[in-house]
Tab-separated table of C-alpha atoms in Angstrom:
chain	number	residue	atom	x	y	z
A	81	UNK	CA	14.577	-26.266	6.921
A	82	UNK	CA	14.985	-26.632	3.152
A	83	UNK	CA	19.018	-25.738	3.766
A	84	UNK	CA	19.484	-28.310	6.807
A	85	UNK	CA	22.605	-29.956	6.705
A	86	UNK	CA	23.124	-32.599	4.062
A	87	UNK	CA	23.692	-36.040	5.205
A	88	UNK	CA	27.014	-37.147	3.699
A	89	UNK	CA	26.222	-40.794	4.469
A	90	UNK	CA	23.740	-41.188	1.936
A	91	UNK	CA	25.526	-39.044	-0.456
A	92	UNK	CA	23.175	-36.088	-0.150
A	93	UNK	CA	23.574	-33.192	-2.897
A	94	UNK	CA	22.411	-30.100	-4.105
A	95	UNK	CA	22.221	-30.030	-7.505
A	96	UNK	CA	20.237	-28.246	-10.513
A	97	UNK	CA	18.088	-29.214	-13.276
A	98	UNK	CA	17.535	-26.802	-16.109
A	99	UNK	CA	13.603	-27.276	-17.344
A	100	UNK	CA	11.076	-24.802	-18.598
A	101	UNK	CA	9.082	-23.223	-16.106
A	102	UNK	CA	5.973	-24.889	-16.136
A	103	UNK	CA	7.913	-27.792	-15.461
A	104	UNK	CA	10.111	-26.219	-12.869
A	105	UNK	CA	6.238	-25.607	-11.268
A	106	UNK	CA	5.117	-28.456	-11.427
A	107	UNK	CA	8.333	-30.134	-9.552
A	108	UNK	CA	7.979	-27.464	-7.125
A	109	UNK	CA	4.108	-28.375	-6.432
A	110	UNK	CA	3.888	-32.710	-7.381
A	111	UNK	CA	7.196	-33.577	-7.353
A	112	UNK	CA	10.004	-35.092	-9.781
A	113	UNK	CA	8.172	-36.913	-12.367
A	114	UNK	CA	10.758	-39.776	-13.413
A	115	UNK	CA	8.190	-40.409	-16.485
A	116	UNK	CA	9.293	-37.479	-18.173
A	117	UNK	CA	12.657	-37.844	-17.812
A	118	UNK	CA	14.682	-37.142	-20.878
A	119	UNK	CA	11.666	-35.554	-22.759
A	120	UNK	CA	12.628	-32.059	-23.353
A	121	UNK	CA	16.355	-32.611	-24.542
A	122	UNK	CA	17.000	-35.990	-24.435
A	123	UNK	CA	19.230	-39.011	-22.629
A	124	UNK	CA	22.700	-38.381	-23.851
A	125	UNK	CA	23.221	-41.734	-21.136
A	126	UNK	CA	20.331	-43.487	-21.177
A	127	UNK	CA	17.197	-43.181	-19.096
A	128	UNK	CA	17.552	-41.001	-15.801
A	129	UNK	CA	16.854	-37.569	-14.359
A	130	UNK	CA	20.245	-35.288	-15.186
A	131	UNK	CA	21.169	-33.102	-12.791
A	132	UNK	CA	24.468	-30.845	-12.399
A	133	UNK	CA	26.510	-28.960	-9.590
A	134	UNK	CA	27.096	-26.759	-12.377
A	135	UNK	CA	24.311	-23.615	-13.082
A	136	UNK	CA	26.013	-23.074	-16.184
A	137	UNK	CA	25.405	-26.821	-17.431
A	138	UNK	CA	22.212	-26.998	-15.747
A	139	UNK	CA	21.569	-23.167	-17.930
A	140	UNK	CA	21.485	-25.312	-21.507
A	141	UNK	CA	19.310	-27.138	-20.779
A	142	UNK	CA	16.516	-23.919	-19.582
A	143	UNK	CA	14.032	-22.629	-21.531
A	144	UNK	CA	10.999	-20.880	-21.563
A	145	UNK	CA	7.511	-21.788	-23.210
A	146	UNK	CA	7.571	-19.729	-26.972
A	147	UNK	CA	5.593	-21.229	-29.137
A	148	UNK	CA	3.513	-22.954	-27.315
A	149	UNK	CA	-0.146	-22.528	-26.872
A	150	UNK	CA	-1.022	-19.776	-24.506
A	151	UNK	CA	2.811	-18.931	-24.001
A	152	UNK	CA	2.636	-17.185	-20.809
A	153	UNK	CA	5.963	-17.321	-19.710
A	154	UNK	CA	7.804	-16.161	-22.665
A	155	UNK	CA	11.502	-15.014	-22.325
A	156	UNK	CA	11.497	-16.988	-18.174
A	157	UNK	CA	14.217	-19.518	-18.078
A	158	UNK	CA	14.466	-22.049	-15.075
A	159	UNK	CA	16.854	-24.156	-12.977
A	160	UNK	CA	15.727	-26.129	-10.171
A	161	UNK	CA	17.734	-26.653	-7.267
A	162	UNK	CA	16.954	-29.914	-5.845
A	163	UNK	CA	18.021	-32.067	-2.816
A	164	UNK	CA	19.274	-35.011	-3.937
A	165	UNK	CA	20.035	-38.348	-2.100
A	166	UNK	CA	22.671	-39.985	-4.656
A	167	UNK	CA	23.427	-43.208	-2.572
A	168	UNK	CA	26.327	-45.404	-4.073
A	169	UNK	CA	27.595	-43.466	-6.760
A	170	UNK	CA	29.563	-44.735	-9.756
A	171	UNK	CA	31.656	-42.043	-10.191
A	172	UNK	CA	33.389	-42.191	-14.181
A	173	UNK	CA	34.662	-39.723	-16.709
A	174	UNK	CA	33.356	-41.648	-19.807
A	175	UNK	CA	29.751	-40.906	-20.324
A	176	UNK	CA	28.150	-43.312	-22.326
A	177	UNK	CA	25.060	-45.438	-22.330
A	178	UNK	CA	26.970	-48.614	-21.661
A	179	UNK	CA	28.481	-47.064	-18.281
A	180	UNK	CA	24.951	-46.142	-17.375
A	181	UNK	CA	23.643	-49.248	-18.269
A	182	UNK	CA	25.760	-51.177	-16.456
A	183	UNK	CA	25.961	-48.734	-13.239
A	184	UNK	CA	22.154	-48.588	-12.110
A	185	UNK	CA	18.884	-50.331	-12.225
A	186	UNK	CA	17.321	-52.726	-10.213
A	187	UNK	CA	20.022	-55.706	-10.597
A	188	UNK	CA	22.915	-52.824	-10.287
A	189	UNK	CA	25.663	-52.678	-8.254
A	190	UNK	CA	24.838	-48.885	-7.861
A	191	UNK	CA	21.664	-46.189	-7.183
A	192	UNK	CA	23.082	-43.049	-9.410
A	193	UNK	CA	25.798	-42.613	-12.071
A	194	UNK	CA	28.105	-39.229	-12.015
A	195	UNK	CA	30.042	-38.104	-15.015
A	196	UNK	CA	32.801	-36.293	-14.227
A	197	UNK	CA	32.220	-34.144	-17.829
A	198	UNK	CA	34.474	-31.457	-17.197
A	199	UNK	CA	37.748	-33.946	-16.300
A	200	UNK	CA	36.374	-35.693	-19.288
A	201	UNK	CA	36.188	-33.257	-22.036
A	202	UNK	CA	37.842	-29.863	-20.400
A	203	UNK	CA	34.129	-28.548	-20.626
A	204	UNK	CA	30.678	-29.176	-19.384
A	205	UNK	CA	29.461	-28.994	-22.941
C-alpha cells in the first residue's frame, strides 16, 4: 500500500528528490543513505537530505551518469518520490544555514526544516 493514506499527525509527506539514477536505485533497493547527503550538488542549508513538493525543483537537481566509467545510463534523469515523516516542522521563508542550524539536531527544538523558497524569492530557483 505504497499510496495509503498519509498520517497528518506526524506530518507525513510526499515529496521528491532529484538524484542520478544509480542513486535513485540504490534508495529504491537499501534505502536513504543520510551519509551522502549533500554530495552530488551540495547543502545550500547545511547538512540534510533536500527534498521538494515541487518536480520542477526536485528536476535541477537530476542527472544522469555521462562521464562516468561504464556510463550506462546516459541521457536517464531521476526523481524519487519518497514518503516522508517530517515531524515538528520549522516552517521559514529565509533559507540559510543559521535557520537550519538552529532548527534541527539532536538538542533542537525541531525534527525537519521547510523553506518556503517560492514565498521567499517568487521562484524555486
Amino acid at each position: 500500500e505504497a499510496f495509503a493514506p498519509l498520517d497528518h499527525g506526524i506530518n507525513e509527506m510526499y515529496l521528491m528528490h532529484g538524484t542520478n539514477i544509480r542513486a535513485s536505485l540504490s534508495v529504491g533497493h537499501n534505502g536513504v543513505n543520510l551519509r551522502a547527503a549533500g554530495t552530488h550538488r551540495g547543502s545550500h542549508a547545511g547538512d540534510g537530505f533536500y527534498m521538494s513538493e515541487s518536480i520542477t525543483k526536485a528536476d535541477e537537481y537530476a542527472s544522469d551518469d555521462r562521464g562516468e566509467a561504464g556510463a550506462y545510463y546516459d541521457d536517464v534523469y531521476s526523481v524519487v518520490v519518497l514518503r516522508v515523516t517530517m515531524g515538528k516542522m520549522n516552517y521559514t521563508e529565509h533559507f540559510d544555514r543559521a535557520v537550519a542550524a538552529a532548527s534541527i539536531g539532536p538538542a533542537a527544538e525541531y525534527d525537519s526544516l521547510l523553506c518556503d523558497r517560492l514565498k521567499a524569492v517568487q521562484t524555486f530557483r
